[in-house]
Short mmCIF file of N, CA and C in Angstrom, two decimals:
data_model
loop_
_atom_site.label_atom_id
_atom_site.label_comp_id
_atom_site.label_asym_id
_atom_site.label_seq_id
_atom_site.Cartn_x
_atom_site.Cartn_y
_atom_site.Cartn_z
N UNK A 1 -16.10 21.28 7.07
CA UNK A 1 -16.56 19.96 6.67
C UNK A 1 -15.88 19.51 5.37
N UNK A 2 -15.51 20.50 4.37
CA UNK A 2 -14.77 20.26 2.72
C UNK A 2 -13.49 19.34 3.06
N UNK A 3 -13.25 20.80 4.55
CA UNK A 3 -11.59 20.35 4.36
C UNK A 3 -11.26 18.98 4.81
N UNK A 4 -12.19 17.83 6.11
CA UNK A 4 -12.43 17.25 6.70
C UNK A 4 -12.39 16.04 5.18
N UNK A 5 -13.43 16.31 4.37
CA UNK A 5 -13.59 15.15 3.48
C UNK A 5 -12.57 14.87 2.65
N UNK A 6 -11.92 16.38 2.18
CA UNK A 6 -10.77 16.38 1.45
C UNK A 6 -9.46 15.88 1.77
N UNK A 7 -9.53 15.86 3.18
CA UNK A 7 -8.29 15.13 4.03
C UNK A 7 -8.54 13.80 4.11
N UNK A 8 -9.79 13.10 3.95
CA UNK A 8 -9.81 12.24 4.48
C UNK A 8 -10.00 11.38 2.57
N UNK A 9 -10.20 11.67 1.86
CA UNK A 9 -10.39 11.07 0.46
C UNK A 9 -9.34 10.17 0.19
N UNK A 10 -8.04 10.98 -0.08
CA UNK A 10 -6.34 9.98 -0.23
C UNK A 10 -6.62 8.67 0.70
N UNK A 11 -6.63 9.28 1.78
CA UNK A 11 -6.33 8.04 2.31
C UNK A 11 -7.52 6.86 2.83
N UNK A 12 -8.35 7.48 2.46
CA UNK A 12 -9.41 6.24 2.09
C UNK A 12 -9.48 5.56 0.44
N UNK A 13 -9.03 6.46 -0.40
CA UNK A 13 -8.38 5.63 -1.56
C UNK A 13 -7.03 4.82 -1.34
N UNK A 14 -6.27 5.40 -1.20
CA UNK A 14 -4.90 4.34 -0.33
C UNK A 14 -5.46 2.91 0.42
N UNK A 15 -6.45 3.36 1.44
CA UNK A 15 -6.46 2.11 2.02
C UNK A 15 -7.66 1.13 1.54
N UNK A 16 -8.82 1.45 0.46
CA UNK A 16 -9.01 0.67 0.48
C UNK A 16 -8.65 -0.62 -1.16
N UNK A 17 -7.98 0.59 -1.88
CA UNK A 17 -6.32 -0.01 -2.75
C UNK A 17 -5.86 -1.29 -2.39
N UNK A 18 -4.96 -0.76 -0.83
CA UNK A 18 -4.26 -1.95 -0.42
C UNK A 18 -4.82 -3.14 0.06
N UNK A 19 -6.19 -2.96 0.59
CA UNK A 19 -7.40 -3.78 1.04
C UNK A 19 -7.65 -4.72 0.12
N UNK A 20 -8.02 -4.28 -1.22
CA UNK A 20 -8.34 -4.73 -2.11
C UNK A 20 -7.03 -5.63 -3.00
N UNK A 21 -6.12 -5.42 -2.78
CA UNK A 21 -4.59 -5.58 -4.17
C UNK A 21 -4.21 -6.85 -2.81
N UNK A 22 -3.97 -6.77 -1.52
CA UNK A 22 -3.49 -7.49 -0.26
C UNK A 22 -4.88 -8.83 -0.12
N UNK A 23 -6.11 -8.59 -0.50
CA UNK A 23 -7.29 -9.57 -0.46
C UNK A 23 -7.08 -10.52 -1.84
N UNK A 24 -6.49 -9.93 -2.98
CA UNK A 24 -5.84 -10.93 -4.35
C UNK A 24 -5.28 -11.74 -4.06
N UNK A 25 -4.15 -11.25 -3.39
CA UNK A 25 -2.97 -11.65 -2.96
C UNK A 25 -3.25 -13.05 -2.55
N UNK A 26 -3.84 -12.39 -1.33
CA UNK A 26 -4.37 -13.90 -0.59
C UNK A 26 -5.06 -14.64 -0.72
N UNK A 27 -5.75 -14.26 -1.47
CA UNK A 27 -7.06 -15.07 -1.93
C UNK A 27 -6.16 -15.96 -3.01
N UNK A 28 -4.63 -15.79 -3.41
CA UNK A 28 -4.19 -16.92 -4.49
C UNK A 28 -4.38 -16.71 -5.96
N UNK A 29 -4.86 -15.44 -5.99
CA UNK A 29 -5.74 -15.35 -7.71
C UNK A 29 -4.10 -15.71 -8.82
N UNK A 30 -3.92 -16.35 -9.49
CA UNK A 30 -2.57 -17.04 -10.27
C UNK A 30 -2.66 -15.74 -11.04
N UNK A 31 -3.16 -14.88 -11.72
CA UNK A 31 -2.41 -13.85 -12.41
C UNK A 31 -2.12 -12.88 -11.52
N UNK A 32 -2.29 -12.81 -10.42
CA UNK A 32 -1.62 -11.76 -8.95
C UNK A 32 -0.50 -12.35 -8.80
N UNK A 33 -0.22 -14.00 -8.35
CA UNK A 33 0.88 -14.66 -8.18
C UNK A 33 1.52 -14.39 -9.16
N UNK A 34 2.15 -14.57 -10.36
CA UNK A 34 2.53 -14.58 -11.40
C UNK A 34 3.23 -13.86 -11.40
N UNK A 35 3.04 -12.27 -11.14
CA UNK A 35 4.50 -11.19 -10.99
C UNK A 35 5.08 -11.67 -10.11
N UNK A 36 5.02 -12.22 -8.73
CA UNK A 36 5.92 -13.03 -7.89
C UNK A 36 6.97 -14.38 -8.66
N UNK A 37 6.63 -15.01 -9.47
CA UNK A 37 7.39 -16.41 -10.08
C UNK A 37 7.81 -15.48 -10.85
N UNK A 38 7.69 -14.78 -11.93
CA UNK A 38 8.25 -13.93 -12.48
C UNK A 38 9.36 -13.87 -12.12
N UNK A 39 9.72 -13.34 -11.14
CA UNK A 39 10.89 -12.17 -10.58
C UNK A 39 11.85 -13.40 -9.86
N UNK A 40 11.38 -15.00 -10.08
CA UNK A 40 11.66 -16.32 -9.24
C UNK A 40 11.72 -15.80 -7.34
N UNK A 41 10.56 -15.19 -6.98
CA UNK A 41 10.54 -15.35 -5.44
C UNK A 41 9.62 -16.34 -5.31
N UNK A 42 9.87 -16.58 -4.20
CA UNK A 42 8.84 -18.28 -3.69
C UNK A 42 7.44 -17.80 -3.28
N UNK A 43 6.72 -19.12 -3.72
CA UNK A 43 5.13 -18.75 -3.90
C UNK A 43 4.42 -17.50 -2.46
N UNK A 44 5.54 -18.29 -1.49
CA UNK A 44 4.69 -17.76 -0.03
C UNK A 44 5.19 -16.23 -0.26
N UNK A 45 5.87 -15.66 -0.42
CA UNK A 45 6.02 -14.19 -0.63
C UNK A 45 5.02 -12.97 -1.41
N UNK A 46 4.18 -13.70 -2.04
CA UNK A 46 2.91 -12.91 -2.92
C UNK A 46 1.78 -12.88 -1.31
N UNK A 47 1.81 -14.17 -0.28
CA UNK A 47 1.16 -14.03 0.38
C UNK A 47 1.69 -13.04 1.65
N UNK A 48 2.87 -13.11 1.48
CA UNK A 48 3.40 -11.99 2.60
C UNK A 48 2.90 -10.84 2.32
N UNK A 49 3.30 -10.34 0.93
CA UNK A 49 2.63 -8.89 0.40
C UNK A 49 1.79 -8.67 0.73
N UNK A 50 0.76 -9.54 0.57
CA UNK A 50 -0.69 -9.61 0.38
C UNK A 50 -1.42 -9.31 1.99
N UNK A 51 -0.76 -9.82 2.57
CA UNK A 51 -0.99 -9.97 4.32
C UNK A 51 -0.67 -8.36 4.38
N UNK A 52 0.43 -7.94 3.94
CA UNK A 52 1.34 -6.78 4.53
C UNK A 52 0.41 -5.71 3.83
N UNK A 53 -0.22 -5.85 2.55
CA UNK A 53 -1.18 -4.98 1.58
C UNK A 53 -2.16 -4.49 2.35
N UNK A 54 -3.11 -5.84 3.28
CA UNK A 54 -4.29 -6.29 3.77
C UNK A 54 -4.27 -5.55 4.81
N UNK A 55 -3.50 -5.79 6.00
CA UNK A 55 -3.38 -4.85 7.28
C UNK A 55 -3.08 -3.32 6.78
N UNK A 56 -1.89 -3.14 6.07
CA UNK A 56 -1.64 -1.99 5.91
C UNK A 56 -3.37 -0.87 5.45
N UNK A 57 -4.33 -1.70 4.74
CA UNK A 57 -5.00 -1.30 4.45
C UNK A 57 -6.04 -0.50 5.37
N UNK A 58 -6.35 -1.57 6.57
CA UNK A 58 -7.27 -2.00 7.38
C UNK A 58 -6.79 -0.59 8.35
N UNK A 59 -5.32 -0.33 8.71
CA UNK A 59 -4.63 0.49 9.30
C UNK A 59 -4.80 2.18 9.34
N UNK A 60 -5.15 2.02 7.41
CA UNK A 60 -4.99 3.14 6.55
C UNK A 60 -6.18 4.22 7.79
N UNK A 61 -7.73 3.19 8.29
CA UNK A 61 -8.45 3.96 8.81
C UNK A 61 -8.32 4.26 10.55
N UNK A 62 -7.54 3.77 10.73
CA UNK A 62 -7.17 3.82 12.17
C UNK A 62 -5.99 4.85 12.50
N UNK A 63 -6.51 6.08 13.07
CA UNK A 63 -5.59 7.53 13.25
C UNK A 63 -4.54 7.18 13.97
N UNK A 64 -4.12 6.65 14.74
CA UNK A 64 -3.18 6.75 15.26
C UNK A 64 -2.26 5.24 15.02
N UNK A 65 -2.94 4.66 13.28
CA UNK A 65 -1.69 3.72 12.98
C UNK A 65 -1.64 4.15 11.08
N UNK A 66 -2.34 5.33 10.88
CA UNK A 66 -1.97 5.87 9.31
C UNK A 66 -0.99 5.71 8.76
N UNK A 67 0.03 6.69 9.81
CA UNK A 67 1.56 7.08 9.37
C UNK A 67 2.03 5.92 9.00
N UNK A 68 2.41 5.20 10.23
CA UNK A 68 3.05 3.61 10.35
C UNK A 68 2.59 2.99 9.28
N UNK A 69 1.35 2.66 8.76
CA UNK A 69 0.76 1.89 7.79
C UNK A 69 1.43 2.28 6.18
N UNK A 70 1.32 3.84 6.28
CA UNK A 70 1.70 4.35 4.99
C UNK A 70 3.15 4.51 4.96
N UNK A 71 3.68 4.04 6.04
CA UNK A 71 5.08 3.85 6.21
C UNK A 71 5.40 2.86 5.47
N UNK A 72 4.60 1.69 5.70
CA UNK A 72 4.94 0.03 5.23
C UNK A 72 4.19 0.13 3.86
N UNK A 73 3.52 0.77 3.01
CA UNK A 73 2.71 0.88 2.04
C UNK A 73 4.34 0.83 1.03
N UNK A 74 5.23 2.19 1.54
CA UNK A 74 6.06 2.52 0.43
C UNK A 74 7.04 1.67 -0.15
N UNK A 75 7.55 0.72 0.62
CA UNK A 75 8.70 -0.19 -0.02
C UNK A 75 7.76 -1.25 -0.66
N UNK A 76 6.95 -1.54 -0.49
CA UNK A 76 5.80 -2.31 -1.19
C UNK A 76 5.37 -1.66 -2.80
N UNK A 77 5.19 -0.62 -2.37
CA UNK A 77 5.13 0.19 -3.78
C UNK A 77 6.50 0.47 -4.63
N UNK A 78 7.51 0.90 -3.96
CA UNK A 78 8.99 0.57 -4.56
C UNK A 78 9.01 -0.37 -5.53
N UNK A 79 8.50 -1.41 -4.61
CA UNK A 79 8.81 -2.69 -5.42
C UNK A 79 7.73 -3.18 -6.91
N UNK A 80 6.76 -2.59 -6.32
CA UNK A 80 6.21 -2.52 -7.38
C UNK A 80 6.45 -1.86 -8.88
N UNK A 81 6.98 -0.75 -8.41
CA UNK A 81 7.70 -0.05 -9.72
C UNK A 81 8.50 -0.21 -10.34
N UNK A 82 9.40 -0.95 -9.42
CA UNK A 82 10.79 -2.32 -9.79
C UNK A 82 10.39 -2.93 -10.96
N UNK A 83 8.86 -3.62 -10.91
CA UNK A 83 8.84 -4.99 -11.15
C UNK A 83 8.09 -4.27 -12.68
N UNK A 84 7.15 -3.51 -12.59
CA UNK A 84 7.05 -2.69 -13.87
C UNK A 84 7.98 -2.00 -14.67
N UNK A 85 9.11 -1.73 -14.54
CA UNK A 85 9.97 -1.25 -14.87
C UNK A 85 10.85 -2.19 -15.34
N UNK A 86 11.85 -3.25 -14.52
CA UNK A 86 12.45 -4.26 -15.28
C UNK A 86 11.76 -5.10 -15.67
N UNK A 87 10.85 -5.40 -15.76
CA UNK A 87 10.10 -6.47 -16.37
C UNK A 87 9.17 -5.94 -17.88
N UNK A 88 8.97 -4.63 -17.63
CA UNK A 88 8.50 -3.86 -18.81
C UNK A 88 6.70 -4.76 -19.17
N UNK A 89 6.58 -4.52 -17.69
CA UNK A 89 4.74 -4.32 -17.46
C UNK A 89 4.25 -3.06 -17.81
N UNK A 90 2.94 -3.06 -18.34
CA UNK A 90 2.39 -2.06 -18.33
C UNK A 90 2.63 -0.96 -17.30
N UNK A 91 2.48 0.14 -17.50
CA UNK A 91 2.67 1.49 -16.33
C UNK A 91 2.83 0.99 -15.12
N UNK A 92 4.14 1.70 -14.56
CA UNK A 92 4.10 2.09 -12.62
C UNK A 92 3.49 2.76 -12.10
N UNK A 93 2.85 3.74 -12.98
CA UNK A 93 2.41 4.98 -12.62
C UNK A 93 1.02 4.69 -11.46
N UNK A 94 0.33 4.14 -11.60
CA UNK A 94 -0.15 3.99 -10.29
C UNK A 94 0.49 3.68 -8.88
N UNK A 95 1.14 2.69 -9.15
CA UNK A 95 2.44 2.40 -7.97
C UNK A 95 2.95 3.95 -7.37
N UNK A 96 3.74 4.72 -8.51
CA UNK A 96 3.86 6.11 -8.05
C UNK A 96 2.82 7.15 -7.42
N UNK A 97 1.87 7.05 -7.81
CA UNK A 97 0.74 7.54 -7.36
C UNK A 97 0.56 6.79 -5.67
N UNK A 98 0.10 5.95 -5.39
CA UNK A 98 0.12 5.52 -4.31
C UNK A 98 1.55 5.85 -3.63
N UNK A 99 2.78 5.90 -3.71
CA UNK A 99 3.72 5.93 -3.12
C UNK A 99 3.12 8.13 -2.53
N UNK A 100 2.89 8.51 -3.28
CA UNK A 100 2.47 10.22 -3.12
C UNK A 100 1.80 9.87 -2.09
N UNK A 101 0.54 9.21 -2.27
CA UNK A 101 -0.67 9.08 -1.13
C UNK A 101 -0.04 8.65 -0.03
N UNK A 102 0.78 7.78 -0.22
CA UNK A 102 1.53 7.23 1.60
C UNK A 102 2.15 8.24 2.16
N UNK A 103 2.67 9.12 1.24
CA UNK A 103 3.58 10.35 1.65
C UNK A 103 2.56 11.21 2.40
N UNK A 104 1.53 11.47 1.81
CA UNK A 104 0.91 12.65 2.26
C UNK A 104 0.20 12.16 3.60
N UNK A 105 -0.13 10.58 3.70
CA UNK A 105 -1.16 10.20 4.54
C UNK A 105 0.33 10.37 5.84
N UNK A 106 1.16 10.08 5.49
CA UNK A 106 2.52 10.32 6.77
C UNK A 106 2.80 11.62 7.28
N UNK A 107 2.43 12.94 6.29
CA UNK A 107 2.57 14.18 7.00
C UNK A 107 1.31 14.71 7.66
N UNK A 108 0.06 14.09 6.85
CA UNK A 108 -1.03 14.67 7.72
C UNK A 108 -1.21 13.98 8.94
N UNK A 109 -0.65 12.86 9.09
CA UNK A 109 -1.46 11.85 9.97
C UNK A 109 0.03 11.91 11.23
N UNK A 110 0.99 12.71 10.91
CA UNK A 110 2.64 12.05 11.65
C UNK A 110 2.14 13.01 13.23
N UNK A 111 1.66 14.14 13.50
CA UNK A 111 1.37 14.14 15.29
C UNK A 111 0.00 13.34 15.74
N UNK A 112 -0.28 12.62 15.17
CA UNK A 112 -1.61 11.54 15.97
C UNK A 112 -0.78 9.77 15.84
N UNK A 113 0.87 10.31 15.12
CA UNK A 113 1.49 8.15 14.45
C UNK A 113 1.91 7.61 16.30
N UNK A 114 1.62 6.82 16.12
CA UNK A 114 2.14 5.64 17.36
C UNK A 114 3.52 6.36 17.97
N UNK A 115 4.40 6.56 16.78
CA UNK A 115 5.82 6.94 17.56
C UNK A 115 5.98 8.68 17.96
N UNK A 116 5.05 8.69 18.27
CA UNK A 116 4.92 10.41 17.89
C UNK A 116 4.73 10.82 19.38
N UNK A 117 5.99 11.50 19.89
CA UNK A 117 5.99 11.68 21.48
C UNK A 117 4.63 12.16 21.98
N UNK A 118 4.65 12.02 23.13
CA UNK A 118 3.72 12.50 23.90
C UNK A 118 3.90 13.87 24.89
#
């Protein structure tokens, strides 16, 4: 039962992260937008994230779309570390942290992922 909860903790922090950071997004909140104009990408692209945050999240609990989800989590987080980094925002280090959790949610979760022969 430990090991069950312990497996399952990451990636219920992961997903409900992206749930939460992808529901900003969309919801429009102007200091979420703001790292988007920043970097001059167009307004609708904070809502792409945000969409891509939102599902990815929703995904995080569904076994046989983890992998895939925490697949699409990582260039999202990339970018995030980008944008802390040249822009000289406060810490990536969560960004990095989540990029670990997608990793791990991809090896525990990769013989139950969608592309995963039969």
């Amino acid at each position: 039962m430990m090991k069950k909860i312990l497996l399952w903790v990451p990636l219920v922090l992961l997903g409900l992260v992206m749930i939460l950071a992808g529901g900003a997004k969309l919801a429009g909140l102007p200091e979420v937008h703001a790292s988007f104009a920043k970097m001059g990408l167009p307004e609708w692209f904070g809502y792409f994230i945000g969409l891509a945050e939102l599902l990815a999240g929703i995904a995080m609990f569904v076994r046989k779309w983890t992998a895939l989800a925490a697949t699409g989590v990582i260039p999202v987080m990339i970018g995030a570390v980008y944008y802390h980094i040249a822009y000289e925002e406060p810490s990536a280090i969560p960004a990095v942290i989540f990029i670990g959790l997608a990793v791990y949610a991809i090896f525990i979760r990769k013989k139950e992922a969608i592309w995963y022969p039969v």
